[in-house]
Short mmCIF file of C-alpha atoms in Angstrom, two decimals:
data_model
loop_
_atom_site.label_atom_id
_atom_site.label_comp_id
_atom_site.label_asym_id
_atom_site.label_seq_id
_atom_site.Cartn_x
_atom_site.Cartn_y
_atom_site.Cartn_z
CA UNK A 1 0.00 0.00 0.00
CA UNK A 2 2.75 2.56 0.50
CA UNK A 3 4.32 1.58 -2.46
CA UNK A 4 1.18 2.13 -4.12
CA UNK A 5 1.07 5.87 -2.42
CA UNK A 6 4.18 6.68 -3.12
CA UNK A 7 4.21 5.28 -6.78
CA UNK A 8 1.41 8.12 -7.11
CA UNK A 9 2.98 10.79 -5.63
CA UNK A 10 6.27 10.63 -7.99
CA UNK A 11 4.07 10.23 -10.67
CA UNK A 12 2.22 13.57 -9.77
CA UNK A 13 5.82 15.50 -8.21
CA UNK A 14 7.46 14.31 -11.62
CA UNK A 15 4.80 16.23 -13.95
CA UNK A 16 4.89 19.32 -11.55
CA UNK A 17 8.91 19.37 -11.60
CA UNK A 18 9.07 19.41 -15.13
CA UNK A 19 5.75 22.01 -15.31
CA UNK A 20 7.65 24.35 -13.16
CA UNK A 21 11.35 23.89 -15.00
CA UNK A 22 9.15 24.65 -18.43
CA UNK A 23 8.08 27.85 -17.04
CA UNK A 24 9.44 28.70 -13.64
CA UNK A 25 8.49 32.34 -13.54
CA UNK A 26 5.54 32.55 -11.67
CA UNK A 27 6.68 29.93 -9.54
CA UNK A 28 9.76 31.68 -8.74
CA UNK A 29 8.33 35.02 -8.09
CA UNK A 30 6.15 33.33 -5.43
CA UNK A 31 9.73 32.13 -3.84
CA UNK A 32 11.15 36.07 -4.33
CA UNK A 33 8.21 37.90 -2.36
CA UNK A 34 8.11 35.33 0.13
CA UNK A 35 11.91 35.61 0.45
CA UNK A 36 11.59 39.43 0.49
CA UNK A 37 8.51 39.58 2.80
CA UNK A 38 10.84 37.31 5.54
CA UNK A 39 14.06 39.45 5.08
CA UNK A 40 12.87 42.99 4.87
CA UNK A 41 13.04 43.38 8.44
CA UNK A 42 15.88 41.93 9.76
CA UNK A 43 19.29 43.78 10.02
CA UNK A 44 20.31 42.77 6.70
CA UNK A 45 16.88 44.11 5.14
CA UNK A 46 17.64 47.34 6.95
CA UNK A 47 21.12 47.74 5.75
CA UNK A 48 19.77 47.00 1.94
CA UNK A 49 16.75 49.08 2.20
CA UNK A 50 14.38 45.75 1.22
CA UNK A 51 11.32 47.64 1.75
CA UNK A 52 11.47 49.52 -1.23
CA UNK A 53 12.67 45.93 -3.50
CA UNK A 54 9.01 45.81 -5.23
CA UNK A 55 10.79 43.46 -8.40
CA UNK A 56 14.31 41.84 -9.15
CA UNK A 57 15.79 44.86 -10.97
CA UNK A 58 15.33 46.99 -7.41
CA UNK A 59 16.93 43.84 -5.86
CA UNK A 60 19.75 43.42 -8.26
CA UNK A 61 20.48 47.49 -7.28
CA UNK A 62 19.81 46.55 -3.34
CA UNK A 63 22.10 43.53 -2.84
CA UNK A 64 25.43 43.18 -4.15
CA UNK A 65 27.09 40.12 -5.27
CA UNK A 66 28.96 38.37 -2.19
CA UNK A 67 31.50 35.52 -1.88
CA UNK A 68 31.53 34.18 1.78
CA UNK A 69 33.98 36.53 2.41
CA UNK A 70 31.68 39.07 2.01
CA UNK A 71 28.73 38.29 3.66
CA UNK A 72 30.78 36.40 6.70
CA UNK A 73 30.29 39.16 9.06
CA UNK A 74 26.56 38.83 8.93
CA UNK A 75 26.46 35.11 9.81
CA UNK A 76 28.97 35.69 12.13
CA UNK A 77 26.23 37.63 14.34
CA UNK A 78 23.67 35.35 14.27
CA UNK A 79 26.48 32.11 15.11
CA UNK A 80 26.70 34.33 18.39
CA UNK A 81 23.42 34.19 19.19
CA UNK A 82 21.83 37.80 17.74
CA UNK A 83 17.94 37.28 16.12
CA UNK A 84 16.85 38.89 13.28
CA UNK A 85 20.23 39.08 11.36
CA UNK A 86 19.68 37.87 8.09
CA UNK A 87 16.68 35.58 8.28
CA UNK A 88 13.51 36.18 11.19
CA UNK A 89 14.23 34.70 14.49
CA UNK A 90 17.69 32.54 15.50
CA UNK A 91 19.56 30.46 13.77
CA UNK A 92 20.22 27.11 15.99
CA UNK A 93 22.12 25.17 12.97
CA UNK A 94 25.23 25.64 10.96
CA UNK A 95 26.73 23.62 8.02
CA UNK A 96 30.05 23.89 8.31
CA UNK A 97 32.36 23.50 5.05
CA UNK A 98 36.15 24.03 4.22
CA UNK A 99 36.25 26.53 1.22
CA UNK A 100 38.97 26.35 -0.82
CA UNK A 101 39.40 30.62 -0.69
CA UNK A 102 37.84 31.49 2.80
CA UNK A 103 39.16 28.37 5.06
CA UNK A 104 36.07 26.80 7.00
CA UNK A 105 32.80 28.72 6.11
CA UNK A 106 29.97 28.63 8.76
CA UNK A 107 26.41 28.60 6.99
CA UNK A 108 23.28 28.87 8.25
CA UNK A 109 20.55 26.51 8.22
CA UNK A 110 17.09 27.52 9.06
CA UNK A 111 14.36 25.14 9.46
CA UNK A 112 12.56 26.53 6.91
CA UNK A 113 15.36 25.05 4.77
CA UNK A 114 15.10 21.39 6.73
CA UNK A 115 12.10 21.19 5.84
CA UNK A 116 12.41 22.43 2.26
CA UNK A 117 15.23 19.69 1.93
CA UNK A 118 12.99 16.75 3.18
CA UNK A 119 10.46 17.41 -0.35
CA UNK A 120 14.07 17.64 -1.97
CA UNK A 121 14.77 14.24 -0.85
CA UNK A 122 11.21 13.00 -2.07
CA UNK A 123 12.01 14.46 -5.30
CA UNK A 124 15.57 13.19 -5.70
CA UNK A 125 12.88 9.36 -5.98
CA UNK A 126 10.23 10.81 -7.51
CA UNK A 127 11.91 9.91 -11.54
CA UNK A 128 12.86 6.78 -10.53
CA UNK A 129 9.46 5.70 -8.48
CA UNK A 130 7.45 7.25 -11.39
CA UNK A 131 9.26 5.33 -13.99
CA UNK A 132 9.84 1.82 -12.87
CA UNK A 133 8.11 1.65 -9.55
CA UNK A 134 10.99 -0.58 -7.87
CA UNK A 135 9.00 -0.39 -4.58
CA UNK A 136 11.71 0.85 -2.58
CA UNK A 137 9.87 0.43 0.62
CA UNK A 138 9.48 -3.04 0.43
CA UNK A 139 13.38 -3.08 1.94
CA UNK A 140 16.16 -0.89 3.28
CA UNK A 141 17.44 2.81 2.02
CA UNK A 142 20.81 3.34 2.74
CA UNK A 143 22.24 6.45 2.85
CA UNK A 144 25.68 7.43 3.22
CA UNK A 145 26.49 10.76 4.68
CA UNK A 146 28.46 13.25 7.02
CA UNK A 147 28.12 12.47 11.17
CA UNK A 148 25.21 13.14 12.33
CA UNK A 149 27.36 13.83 16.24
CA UNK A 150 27.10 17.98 16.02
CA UNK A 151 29.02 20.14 18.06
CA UNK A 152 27.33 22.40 20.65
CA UNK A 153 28.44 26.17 20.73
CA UNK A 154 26.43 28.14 22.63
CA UNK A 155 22.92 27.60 21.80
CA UNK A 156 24.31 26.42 17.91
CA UNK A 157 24.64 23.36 16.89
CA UNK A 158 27.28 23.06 14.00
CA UNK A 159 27.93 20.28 11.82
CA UNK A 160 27.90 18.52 8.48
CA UNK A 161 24.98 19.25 6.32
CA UNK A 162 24.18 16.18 5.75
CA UNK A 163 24.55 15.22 9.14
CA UNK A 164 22.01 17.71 10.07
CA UNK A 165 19.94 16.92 7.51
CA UNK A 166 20.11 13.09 8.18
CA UNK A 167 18.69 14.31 12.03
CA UNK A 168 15.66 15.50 10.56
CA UNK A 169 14.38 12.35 8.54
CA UNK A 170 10.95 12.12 9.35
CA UNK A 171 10.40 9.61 12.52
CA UNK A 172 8.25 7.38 10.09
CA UNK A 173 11.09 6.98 7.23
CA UNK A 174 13.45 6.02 10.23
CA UNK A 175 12.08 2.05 9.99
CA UNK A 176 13.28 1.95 6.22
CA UNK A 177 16.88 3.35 7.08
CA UNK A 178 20.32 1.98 7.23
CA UNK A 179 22.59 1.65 8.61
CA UNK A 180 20.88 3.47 11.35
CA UNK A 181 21.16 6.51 13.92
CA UNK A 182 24.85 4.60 15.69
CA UNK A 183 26.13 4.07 12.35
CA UNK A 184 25.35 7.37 10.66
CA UNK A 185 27.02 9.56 13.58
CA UNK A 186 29.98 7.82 13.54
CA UNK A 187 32.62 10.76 12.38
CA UNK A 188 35.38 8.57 11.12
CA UNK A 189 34.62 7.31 7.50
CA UNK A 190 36.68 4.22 7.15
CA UNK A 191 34.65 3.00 10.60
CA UNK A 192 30.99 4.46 9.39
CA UNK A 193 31.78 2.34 5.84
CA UNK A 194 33.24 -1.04 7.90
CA UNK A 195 29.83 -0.89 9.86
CA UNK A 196 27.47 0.13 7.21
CA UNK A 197 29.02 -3.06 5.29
CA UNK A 198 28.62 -5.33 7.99
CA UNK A 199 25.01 -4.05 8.38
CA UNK A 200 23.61 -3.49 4.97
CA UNK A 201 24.85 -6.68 3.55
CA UNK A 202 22.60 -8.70 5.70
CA UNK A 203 19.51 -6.93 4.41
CA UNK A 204 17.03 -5.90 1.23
CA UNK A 205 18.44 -2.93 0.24
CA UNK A 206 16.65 -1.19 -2.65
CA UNK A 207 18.51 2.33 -3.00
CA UNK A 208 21.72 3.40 -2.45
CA UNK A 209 22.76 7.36 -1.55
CA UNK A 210 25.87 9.28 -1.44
CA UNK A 211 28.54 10.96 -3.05
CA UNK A 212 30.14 9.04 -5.72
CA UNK A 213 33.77 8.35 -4.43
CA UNK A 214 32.92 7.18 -0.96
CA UNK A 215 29.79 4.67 -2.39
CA UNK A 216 31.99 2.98 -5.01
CA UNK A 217 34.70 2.62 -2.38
CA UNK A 218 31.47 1.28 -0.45
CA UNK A 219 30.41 -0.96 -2.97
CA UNK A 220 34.24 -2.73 -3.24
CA UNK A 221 34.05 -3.68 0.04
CA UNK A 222 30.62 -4.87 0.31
CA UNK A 223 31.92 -7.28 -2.32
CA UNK A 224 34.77 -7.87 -0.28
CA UNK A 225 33.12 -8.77 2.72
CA UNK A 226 30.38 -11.29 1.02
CA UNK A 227 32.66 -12.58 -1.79
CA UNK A 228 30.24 -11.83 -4.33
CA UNK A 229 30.77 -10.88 -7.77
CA UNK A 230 28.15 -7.41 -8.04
CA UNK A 231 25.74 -5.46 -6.04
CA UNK A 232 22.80 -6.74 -7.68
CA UNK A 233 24.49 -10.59 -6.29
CA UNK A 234 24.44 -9.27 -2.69
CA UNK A 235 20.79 -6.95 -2.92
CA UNK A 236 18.90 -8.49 -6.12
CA UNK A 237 16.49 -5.31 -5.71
CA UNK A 238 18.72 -2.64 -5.73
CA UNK A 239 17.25 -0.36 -8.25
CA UNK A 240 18.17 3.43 -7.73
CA UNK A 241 21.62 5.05 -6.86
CA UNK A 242 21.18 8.90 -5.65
CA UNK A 243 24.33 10.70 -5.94
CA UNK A 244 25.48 14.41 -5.63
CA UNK A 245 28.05 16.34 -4.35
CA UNK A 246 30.52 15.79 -7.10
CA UNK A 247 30.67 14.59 -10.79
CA UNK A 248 29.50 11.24 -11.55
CA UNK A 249 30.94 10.88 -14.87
CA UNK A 250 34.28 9.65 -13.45
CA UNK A 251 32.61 7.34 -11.39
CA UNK A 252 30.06 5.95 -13.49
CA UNK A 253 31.59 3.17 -15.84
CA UNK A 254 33.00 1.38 -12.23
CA UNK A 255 29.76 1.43 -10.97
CA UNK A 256 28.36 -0.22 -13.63
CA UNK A 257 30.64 -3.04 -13.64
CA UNK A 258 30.60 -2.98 -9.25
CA UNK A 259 26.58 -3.53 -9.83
CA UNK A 260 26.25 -6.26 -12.39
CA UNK A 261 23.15 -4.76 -13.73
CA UNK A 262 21.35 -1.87 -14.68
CA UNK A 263 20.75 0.36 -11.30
CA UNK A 264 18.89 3.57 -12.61
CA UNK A 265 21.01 6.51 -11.34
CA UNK A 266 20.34 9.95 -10.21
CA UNK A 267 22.49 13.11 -10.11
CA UNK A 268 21.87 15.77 -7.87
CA UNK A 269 22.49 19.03 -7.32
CA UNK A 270 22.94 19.87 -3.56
CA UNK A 271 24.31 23.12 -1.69
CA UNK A 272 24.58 23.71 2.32
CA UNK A 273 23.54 26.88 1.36
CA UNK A 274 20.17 25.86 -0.36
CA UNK A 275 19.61 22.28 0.11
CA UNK A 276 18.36 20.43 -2.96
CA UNK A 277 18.60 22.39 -6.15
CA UNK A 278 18.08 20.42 -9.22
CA UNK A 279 17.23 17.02 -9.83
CA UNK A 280 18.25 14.50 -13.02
CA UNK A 281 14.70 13.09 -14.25
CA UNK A 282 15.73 11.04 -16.97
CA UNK A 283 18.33 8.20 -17.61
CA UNK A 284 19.49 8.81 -20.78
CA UNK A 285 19.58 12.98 -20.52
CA UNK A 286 22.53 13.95 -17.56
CA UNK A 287 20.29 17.38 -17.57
CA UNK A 288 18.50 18.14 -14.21
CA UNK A 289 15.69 19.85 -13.66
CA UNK A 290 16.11 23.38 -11.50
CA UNK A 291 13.42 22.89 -8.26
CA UNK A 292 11.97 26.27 -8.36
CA UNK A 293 8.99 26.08 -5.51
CA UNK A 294 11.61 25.09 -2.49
CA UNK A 295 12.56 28.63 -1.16
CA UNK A 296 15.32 29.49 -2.94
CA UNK A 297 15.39 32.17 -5.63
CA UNK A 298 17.92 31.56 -8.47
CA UNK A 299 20.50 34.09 -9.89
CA UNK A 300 22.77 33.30 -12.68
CA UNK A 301 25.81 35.26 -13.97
CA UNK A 302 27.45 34.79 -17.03
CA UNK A 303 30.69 33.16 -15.94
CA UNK A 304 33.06 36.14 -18.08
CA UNK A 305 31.43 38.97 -16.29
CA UNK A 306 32.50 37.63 -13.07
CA UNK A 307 34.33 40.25 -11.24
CA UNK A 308 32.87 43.17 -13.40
CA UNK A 309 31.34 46.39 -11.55
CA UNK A 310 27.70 45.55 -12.70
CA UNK A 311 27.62 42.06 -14.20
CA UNK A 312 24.08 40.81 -15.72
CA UNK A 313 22.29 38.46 -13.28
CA UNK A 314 19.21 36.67 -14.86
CA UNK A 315 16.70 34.91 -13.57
CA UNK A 316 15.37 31.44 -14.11
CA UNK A 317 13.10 32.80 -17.27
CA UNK A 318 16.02 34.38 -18.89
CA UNK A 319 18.81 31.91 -19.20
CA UNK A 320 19.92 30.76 -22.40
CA UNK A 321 21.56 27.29 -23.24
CA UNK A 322 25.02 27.07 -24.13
CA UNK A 323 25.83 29.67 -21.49
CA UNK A 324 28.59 29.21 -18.78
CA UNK A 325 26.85 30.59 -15.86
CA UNK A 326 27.75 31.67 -11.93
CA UNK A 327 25.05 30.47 -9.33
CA UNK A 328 23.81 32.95 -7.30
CA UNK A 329 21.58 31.57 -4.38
CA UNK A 330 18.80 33.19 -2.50
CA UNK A 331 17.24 31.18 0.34
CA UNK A 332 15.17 30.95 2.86
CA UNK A 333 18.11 30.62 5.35
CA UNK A 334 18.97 34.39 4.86
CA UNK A 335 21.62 33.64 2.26
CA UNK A 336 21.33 36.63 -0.23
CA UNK A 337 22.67 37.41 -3.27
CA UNK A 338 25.45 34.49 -2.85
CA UNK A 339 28.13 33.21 -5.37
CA UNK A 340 28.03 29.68 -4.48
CA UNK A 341 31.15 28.79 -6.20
CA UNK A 342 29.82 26.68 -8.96
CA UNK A 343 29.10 27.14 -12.73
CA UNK A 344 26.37 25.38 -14.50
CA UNK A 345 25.47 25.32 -18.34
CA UNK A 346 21.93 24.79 -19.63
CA UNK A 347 21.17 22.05 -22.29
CA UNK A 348 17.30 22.63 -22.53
CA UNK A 349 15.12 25.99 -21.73
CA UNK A 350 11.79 24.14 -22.27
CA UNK A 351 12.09 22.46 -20.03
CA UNK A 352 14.89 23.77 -17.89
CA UNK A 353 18.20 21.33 -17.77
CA UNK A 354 21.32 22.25 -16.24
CA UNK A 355 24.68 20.14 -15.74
CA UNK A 356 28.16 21.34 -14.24
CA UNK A 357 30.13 23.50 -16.59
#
């Protein structure tokens, strides 16, 4: 029966995903007011005037393009503790990640953003479940991910993303997952992967979930320990691979050959400073699909008019394909006007489909 339910709701999730990436404006705008309507009077909405942003051209003259760097001193107030900084209320989580220009970068994570991420992680399924129904909840969904053992600083709690995301799987899910809550919050890797081996290869897993590198170094020695020949040997119905965080294409020929048979795979696009972005919704097309409704506004800057005095940001509706372009993020954790780091390219505008550039 929840099969069954959740067989329908991909179906349904799949045709609004690729509704909204064929026209994302008015779903977008809905994402900018609200965005605008939280910020405008916080200490960051002060500084930038937001009261008088009434459509993206006022906000592109309100809020400058920032690198962490630049926007640092912000987040720094509300890690200590002070409401109202850049997002309504306080800020009790932080993702924290090494940058490879700022050192370790502290970023917040509002709940509003948990919670967006938990539909993200529905829709990372929702192509697969809609296509091929491999009843994933008829067995175990094993996910792969930073500790879930945060650190306490003051009132904060600071941590890998994924670890914090990880703590806010819905109690009901929690019966479906391995390797479970001890194994997860482990914060060595080489132990988390020895006991997620010893675990998972007793059981019926169905999907797999992780970045790239660490699952097919996962997959050898699940191998290893059973002395079977492929994945599909040790778990006969594995039947979707979720991965993000890097580039699969290196990966993707020795994961073929680690699972035997055809595993349908995902690519995702994930940021600690948005959650889930984009989603791949077809096998044979490495394009994913921009989530527009989540609660984060997208800004995109032609890649060689970075570091110009006024470069062009465009919206979702005004990308073209073929296009190197900056991400700019806008979320609902009080992350504004944010170079994220990373450059995507466009290979369809009807519907939306973006890959690394």
């Amino acid at each position: 029966m929840i099969n069954a339910i959740v067989h329908k709701l991909a179906v349904r999730r799949l045709a609004q995903m690729r509704s909204l990436a064929d026209d994302p404006r008015d779903a977008q705008e809905r994402v900018f007011n609200y965005l605008l309507s939280r910020a405008y009077s916080t200490s960051f909405g002060r500084d930038h005037a937001l009261h008088n942003v009434r459509n993206h051209r006022d906000w592109v003259r309100a809020v400058p393009l920032r690198d962490y760097d630049g926007i640092a001193s912000y987040f720094d107030r509300a890690r200590s503790g002070e409401p109202d900084v850049c997002w309504p209320g306080y800020i009790r989580y932080w993702a924290i990640s090494s940058g490879t220009t700022s050192g370790e970068k502290y970023l917040p994570v509002s709940m509003e953003t948990i919670r967006g991420n938990r539909q993200g992680g529905f829709d990372a399924i929702a192509p697969c479940v809609a296509a091929r129904d491999p009843k994933l909840f008829s067995g175990r969904l094993l996910f792969l991910g930073g500790s879930t053992k945060l650190r306490k600083h003051g009132e904060n709690w600071i941590g890998d993303n994924t670890g914090i995301m990880t703590l806010h799987i819905p109690q009901l899910l929690r019966r479906w997952h391995t390797p479970g809550q001890s194994v997860v919050g482990l914060p060595s890797w080489e132990e988390k992967i020895a006991r997620a081996v010893e675990i998972s290869s007793k059981q019926d897993v169905r999907m797999i979930s992780g970045v790239p590198s660490w699952m097919v170094i996962f997959s050898e020695k699940v191998l290893a320990h059973t002395g079977k020949s492929s994945l599909k040997e040790v778990w006969p119905n594995l039947g979707l691979f979720v991965h993000g965080g890097m580039s699969f294409g290196p990966y993707r020929e020795r994961f073929r050959q680690l699972a035997g048979s055809f595993v349908w795979t995902t690519d995702t696009y994930s940021a600690s400073e948005g959650g889930m972005l984009a989603v791949q919704d077809e096998q044979n097309d490495p394009g994913m699909l921009p989530l527009v409704d989540q609660g984060v506004f997208f800004e995109f800057v032609p890649v060689e008019e970075l570091g110009k005095d006024s470069p062009t940001r465009l919206t979702l509706g005004e990308v073209e394909t073929g296009v190197d372009y900056a991400v700019v993020l806008n979320s609902d954790s009080g992350i504004f006007g944010y170079l994220v780091g990373d450059s995507v390219r466009f290979t369809s505008v009807r519907p939306r489909k973006l890959v690394f550039a």
